XYZ file of C-alpha atoms in Angstrom:
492
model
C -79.303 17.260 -66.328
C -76.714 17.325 -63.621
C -75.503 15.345 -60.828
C -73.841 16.865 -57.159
C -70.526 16.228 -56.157
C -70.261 13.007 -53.969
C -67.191 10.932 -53.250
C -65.976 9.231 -55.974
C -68.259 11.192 -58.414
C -67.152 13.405 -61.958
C -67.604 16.298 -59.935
C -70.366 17.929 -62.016
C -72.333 21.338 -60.705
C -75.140 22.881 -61.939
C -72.423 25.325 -63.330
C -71.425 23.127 -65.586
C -71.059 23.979 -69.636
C -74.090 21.798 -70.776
C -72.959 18.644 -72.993
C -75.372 18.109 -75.639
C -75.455 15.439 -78.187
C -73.694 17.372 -81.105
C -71.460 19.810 -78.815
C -68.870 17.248 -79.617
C -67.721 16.596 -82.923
C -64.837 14.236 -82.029
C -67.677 11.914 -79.653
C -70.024 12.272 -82.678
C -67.616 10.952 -84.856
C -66.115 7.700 -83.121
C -70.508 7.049 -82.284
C -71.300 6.973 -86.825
C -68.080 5.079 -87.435
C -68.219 2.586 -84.498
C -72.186 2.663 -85.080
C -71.489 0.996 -89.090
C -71.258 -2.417 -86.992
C -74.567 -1.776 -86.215
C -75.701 -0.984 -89.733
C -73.945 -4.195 -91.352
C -76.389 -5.721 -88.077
C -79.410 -4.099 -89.453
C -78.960 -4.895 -93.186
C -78.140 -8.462 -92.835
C -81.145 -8.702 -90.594
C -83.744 -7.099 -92.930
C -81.561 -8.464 -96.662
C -82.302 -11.791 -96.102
C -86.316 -11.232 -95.963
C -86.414 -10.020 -99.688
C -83.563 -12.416 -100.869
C -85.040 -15.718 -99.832
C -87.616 -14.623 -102.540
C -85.118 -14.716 -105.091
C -83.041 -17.483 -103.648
C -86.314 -19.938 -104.255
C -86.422 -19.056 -107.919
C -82.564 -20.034 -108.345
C -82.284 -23.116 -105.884
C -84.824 -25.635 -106.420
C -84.026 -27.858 -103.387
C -84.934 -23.960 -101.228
C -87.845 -24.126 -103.144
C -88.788 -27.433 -102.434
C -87.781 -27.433 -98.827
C -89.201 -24.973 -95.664
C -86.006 -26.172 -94.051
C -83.333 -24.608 -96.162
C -85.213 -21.499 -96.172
C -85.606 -21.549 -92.228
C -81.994 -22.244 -92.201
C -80.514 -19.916 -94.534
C -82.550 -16.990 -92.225
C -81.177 -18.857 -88.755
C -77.867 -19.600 -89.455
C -76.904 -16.052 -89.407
C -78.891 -15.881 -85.908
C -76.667 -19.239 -84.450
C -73.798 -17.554 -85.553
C -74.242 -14.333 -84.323
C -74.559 -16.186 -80.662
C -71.168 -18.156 -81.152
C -69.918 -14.468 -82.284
C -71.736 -12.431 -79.119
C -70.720 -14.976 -76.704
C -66.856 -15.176 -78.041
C -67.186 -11.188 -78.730
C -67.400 -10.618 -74.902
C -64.476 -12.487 -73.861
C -62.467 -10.874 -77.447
C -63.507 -7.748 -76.343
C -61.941 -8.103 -72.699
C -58.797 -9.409 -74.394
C -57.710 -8.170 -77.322
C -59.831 -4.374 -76.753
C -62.866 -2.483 -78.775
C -61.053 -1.675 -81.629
C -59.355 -5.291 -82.274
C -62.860 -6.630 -81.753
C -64.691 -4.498 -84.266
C -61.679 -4.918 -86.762
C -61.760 -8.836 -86.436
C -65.821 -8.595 -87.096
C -65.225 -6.472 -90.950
C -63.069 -8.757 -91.490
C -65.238 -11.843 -90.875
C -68.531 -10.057 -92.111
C -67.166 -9.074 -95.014
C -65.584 -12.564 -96.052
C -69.046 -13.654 -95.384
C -70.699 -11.507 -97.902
C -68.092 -12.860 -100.998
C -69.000 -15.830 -99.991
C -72.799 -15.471 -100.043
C -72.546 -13.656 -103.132
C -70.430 -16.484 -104.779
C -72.350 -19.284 -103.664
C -72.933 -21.774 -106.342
C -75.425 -23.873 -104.237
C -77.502 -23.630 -100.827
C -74.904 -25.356 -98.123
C -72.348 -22.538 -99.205
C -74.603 -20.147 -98.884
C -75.731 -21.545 -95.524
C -71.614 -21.404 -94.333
C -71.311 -17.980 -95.489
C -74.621 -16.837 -93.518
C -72.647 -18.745 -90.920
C -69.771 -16.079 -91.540
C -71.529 -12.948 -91.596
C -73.378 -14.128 -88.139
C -70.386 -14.572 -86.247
C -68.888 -10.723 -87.876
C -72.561 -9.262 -86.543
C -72.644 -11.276 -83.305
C -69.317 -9.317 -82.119
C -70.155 -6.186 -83.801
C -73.927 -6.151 -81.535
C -71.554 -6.647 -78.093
C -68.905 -4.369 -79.128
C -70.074 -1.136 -80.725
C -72.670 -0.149 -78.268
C -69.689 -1.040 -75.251
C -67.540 1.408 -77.419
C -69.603 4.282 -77.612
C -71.027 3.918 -73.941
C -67.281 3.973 -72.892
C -65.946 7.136 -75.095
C -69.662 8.995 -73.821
C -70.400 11.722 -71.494
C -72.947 10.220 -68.903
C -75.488 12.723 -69.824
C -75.795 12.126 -73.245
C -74.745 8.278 -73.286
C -77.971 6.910 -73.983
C -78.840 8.866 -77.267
C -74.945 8.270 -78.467
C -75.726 4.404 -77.268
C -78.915 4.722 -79.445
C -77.270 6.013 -82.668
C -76.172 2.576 -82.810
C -79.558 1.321 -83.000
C -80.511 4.035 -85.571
C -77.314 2.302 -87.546
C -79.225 -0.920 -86.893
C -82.748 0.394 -87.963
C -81.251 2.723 -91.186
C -79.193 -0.663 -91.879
C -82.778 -2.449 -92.078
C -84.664 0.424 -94.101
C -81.364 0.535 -96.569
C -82.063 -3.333 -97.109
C -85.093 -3.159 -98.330
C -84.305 -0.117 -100.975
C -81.645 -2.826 -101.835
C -84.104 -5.558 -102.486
C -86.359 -3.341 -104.535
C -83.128 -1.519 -106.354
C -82.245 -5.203 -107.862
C -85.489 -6.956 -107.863
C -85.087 -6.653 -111.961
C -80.753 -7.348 -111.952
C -79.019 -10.082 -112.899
C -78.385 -12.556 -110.073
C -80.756 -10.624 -107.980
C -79.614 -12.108 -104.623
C -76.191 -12.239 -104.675
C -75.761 -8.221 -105.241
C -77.973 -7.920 -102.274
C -76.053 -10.589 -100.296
C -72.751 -9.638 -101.483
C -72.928 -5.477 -101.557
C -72.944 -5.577 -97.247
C -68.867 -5.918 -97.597
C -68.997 -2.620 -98.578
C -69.844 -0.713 -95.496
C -67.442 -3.381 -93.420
C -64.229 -2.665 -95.850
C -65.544 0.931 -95.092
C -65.840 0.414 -90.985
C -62.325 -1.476 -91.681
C -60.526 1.511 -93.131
C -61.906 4.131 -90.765
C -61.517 2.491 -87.105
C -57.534 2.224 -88.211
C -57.757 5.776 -87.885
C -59.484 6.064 -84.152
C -58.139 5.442 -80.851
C -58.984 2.254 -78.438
C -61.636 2.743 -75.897
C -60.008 5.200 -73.040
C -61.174 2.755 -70.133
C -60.114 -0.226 -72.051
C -57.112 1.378 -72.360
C -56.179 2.730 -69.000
C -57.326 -0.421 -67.661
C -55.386 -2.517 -69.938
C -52.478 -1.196 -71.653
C -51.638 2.445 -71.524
C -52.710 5.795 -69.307
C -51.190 8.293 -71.388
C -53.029 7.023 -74.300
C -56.099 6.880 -72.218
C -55.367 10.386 -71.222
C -55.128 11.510 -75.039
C -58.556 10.372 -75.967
C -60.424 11.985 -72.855
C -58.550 15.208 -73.288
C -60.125 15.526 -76.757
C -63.846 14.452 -75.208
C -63.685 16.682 -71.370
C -62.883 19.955 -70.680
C -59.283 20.297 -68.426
C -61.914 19.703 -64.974
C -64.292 17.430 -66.286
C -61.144 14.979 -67.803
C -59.234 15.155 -63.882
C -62.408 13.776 -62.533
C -62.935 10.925 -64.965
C -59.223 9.829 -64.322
C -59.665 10.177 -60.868
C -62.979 7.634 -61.188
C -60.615 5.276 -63.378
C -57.702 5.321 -61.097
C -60.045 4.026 -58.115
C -61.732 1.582 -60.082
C -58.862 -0.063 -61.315
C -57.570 0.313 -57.359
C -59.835 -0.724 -55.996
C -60.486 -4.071 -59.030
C -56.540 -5.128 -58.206
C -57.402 -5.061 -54.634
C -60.256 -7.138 -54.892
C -60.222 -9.455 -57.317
C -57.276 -10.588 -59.494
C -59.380 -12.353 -62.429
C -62.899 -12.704 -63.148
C -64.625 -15.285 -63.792
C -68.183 -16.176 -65.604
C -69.919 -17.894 -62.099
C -69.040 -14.953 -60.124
C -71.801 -13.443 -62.913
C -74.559 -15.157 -60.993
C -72.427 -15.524 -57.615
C -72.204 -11.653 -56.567
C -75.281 -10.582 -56.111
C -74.804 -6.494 -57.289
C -73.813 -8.410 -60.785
C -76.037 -11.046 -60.839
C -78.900 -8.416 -60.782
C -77.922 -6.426 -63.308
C -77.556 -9.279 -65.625
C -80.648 -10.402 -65.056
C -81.761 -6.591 -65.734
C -80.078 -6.892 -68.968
C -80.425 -10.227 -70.179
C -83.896 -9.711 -69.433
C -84.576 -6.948 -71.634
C -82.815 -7.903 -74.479
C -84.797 -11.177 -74.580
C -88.041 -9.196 -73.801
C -86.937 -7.334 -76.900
C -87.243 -10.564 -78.769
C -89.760 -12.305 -77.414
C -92.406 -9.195 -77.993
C -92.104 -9.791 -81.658
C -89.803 -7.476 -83.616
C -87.961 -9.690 -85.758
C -90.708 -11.560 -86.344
C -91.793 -7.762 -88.218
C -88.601 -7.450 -89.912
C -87.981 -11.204 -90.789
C -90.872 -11.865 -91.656
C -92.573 -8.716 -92.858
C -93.331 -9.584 -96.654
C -94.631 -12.577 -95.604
C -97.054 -10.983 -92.868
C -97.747 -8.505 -95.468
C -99.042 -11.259 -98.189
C -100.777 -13.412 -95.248
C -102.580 -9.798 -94.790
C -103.550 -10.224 -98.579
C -101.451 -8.854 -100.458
C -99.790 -11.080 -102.549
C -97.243 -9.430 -104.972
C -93.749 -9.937 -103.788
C -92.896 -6.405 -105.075
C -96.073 -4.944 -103.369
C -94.988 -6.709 -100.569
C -91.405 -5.559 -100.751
C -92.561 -1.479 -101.013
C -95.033 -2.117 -97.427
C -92.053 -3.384 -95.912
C -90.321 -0.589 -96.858
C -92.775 2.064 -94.742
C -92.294 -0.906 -91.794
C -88.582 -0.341 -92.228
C -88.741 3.538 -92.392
C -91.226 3.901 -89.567
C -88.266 1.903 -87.988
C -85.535 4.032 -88.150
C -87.727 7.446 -87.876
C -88.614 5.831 -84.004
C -85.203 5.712 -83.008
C -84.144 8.899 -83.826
C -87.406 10.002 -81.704
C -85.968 7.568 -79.513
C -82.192 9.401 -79.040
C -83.626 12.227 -77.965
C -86.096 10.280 -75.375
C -83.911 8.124 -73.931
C -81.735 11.132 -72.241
C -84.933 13.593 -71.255
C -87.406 10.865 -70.251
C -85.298 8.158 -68.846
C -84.882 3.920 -70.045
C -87.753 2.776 -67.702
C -90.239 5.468 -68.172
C -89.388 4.926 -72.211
C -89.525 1.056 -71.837
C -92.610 1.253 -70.228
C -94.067 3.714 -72.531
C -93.000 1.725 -75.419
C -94.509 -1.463 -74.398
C -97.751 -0.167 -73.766
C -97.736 0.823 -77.274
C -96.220 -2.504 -78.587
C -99.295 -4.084 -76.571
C -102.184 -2.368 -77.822
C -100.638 -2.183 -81.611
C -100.417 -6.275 -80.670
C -103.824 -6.644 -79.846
C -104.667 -4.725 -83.115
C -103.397 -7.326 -84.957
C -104.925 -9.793 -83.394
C -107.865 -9.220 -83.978
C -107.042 -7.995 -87.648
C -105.929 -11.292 -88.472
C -108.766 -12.856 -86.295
C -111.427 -11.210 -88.273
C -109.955 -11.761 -91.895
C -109.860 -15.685 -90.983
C -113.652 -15.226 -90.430
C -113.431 -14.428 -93.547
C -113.395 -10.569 -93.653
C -112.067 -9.889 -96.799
C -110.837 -5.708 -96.058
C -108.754 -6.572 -92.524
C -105.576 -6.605 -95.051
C -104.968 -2.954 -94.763
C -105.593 -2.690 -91.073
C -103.258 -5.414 -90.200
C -100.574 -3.318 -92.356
C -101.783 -0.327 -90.059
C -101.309 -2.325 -86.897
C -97.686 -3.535 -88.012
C -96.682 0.434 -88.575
C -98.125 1.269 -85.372
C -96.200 -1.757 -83.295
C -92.900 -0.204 -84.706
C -93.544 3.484 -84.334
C -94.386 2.189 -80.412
C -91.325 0.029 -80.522
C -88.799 1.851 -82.152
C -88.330 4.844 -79.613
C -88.394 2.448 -76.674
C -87.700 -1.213 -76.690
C -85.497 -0.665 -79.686
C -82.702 1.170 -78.103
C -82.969 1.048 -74.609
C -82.074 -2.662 -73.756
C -78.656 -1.259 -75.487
C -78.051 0.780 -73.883
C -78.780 -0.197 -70.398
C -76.429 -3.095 -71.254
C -73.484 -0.974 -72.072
C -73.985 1.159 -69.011
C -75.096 -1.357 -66.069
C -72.157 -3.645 -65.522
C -68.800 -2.722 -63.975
C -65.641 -2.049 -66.049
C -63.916 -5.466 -65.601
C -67.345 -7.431 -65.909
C -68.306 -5.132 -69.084
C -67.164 -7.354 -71.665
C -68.462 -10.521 -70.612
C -71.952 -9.671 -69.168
C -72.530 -7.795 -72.077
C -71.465 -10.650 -74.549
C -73.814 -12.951 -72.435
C -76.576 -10.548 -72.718
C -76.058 -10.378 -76.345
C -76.480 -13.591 -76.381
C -79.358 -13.795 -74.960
C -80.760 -11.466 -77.195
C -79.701 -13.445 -80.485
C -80.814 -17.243 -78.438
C -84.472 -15.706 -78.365
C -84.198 -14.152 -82.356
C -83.548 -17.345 -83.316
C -85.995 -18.868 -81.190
C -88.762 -16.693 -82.519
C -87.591 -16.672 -86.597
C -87.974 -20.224 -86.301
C -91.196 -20.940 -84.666
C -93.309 -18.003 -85.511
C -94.235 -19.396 -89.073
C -94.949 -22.276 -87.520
C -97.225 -21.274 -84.667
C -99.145 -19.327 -86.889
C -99.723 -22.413 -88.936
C -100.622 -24.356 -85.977
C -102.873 -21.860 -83.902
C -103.618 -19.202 -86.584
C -101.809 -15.594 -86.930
C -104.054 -13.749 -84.359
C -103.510 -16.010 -81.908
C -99.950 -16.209 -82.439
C -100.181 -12.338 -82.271
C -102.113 -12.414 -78.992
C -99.479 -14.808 -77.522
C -96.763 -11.500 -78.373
C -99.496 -9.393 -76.245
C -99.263 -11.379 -72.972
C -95.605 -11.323 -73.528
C -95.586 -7.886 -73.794
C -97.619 -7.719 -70.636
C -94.959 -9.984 -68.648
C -92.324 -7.139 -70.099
C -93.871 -4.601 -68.234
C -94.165 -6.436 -64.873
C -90.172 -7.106 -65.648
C -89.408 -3.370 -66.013
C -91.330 -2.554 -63.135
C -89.986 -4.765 -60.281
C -86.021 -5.728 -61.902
C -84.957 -2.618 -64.030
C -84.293 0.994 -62.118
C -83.668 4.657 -63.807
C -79.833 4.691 -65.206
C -80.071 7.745 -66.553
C -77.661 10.901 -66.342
C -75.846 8.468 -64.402
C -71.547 7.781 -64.258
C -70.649 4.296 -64.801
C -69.409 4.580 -60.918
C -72.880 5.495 -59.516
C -74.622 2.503 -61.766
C -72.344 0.280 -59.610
C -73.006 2.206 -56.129
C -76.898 1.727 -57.200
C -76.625 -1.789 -57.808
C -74.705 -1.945 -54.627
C -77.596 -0.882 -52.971
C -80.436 -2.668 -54.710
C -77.857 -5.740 -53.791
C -78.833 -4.664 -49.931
C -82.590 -5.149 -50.329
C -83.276 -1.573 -51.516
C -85.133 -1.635 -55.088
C -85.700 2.200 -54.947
C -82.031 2.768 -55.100
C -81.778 5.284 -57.910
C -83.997 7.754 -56.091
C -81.562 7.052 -53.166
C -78.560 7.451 -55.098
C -80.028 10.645 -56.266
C -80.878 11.980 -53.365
C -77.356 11.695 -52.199
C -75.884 13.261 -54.055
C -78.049 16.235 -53.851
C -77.096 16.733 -50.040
């Protein structure tokens, strides 16, 4: 995939030497290490569904209450929004590798003090913890990766993140089932996630800032150090050239920038509400309401063993992560719309499976338990690929340099404002209007998401950071098919 020279572009011919996503070692490396933030996301979000099993048995006041249990599961989620929001602005200050550095340290705290908790309100303050350690870690490592990336193979390093996120979630649940019969069951689940953070700790001492955070910010040469090891001699002139004219042409503009000139300008008001969009669409189409809440859709399916429960979450979780890596080699060939869109058609008629699953065993159709299982496995491998990674990525790519930090931090937040919205009121709409309605209501949601894609989010891929902001640019000016233009230019 390759882009003609243009003004202002990397300079890449069709004569080229091909990047590909391993012809890099040193790229490859900085993506698994940065990417562990996104595993300490994916475990913490798929722990706590086997835990709060065990947590019942050793608090009775959990037991007794469906508040302390919804709380214990959301106060992760309202911390991970203080931590996204702050993570954006932390980010901007203090630089990628502070950020992620400050997060192990948080998350990791956290998980001693989950693991140490001797009743539920500690508990509850160290969820608090690990939130606000995840909530920076989900703004920072995809911006890191996007931002040490080749353009052509950006989106499947972005996605390794999400494959962090999704193994992260499958190596939960072999956690919950390894210590279902250990001593203090919960708190080695709880407490073990340190580990990878001490890990992520040790290992980002050892790697460089961001290059454009640091040519922006502190130093060139360093800047120049890192993309030397990442471009060939021709390739790494051209990048510095882009950099040298953004930052030019930033300090001619504008000397700070502020959060209302988000929604004032209209080139970066439109790709926010690109992003932000899809990572609430993300929400709001019901995974987390799979990985939350999987054992417990699992034994409203009828099955009611916890551990029976706990092993079909573990093929939901598997069927997870096996998606996104489908998914990093997608999201480069086919494209993020063409995926999205592909993915939510999927997501829609897996929905409607379940719908009507759950519809027909409340008529009192005693063998729908197996096919609602079946639908859950298909809404994930339809999910996964798509949906999963590519609101990720389009957020670390869309934005320009010196609005990076904090649109992405908003967007984050965005993302973690709808979790939370849907952890806590999915339970409870099911109560109130039955699962396959509920289920139904994720359908026309997932319906709205394609309209979304189709009208507010264009083609980013193969694309330089520079050309996202000449296409938004142009979309700004009233002309939605500006990809295809931008594309066109720069073959002529």
């Amino acid at each position: 995939m390759t882009i003609g020279l243009v003004p202002g572009s990397s300079g890449r011919t069709d004569d080229d030497k091909k990047i590909t996503y391993f012809s890099n070692k040193y790229v490859l490396g900085l993506t698994v290490v940065a990417g562990i933030g996104g595993l300490l996301f994916g475990y913490d979000t798929g722990v706590i569904s086997g835990a709060l099993l065990y947590i019942r048995d050793d608090f009775e006041a959990v037991n007794q209450s469906s508040f302390l249990q919804e709380t214990i599961v959301s106060m992760a989620l309202l911390g991970a929004m203080i931590g996204a929001a702050a993570g954006g602005w932390l980010n901007d200050v203090q630089g990628r590798k502070s950020a992620t550095l400050i997060a192990d340290v948080i998350f990791a705290v956290g998980s001693f003090v989950m693991a140490a908790a001797p009743d539920p309100y500690v508990l509850i303050f160290g969820r608090l913890l690990v939130g606000l350690g995840v909530g920076i870690a989900s703004v920072t490592a995809p911006m890191y990766i996007a931002e040490a990336a080749p353009s052509e193979i950006r989106g499947g390093l972005v996605s390794t993140n999400v494959l962090m996120i999704t193994g992260g979630q499958f190596l939960s649940y072999l956690v919950n089932l390894g210590f279902t019969q250990v001593r203090g069951t919960w708190r080695w689940m709880l407490g073990i996630a340190a580990v990878p953070a001490i890990l992520q700790f040790g290992l980002m001492l050892l790697l460089p800032e961001s290059p454009r955070w640091l040519y922006k910010n502190r130093s060139s040469t360093e800047a120049v150090a890192t993309l030397s090891k990442i471009y060939d001699p021709d390739r790494l002139n051209d990048e510095l050239q882009y950099l040298s004219n953004a930052l030019e042409e930033e300090r001619s503009g504008r000397n700070s920038v502020r959060y209302r000139d988000v929604f004032r300008i209209k080139e970066i008001r439109l790709a926010f509400l690109a992003g932000a969009g899809l990572q609430a669409f993300q929400q709001f189409t019901g995974i987390n309401t799979v990985m939350y809440y999987s054992p417990t859709i699992v034994q409203m399916a009828g099955f009611g063993s916890n551990q029976l429960a706990l092993q079909l979450s573990l093929i939901v979780a598997l069927m997870n992560a096996a998606g996104t890596v489908v998914g990093i080699y997608l999201i480069d060939h086919v494209g993020r719309r063409k995926l999205a869109l592909s993915s939510l058609t999927g997501v829609i008629l897996s929905l409607v499976l379940l719908s009507v699953a759950f519809f027909l065993e409340s008529s009192g159709n005693t063998s729908m338990g197996w096919v609602a299982v079946l639908g859950l496995v298909l809404y994930i491998s339809s999910f996964a690929p798509g949906m999963g990674p590519v609101p990720w990525t389009v957020n670390s790519e869309i934005y320009p340099e010196s609005y990076r930090g904090i649109c992405g931090g908003m967007a984050a937040t965005v993302n973690w404002v709808s979790n939370l919205i849907v952890a806590q009121s999915f339970l409870s709409v099911a109560d109130a209007v039955g699962t396959g309605m509920t289920f139904s209501i994720l359908a026309v949601i997932a319906v709205a998401a394609v309209v979304f894609v189709l009208i507010f989010v264009p083609e980013t891929k193969g694309l330089t950071f520079e050309e996202v902001e000449k296409l938004w640019r142009i979309r700004a000016r009233g002309n939605h098919n500006g990809a295809e233009s931008l594309l066109e230019d720069n073959r002529t």
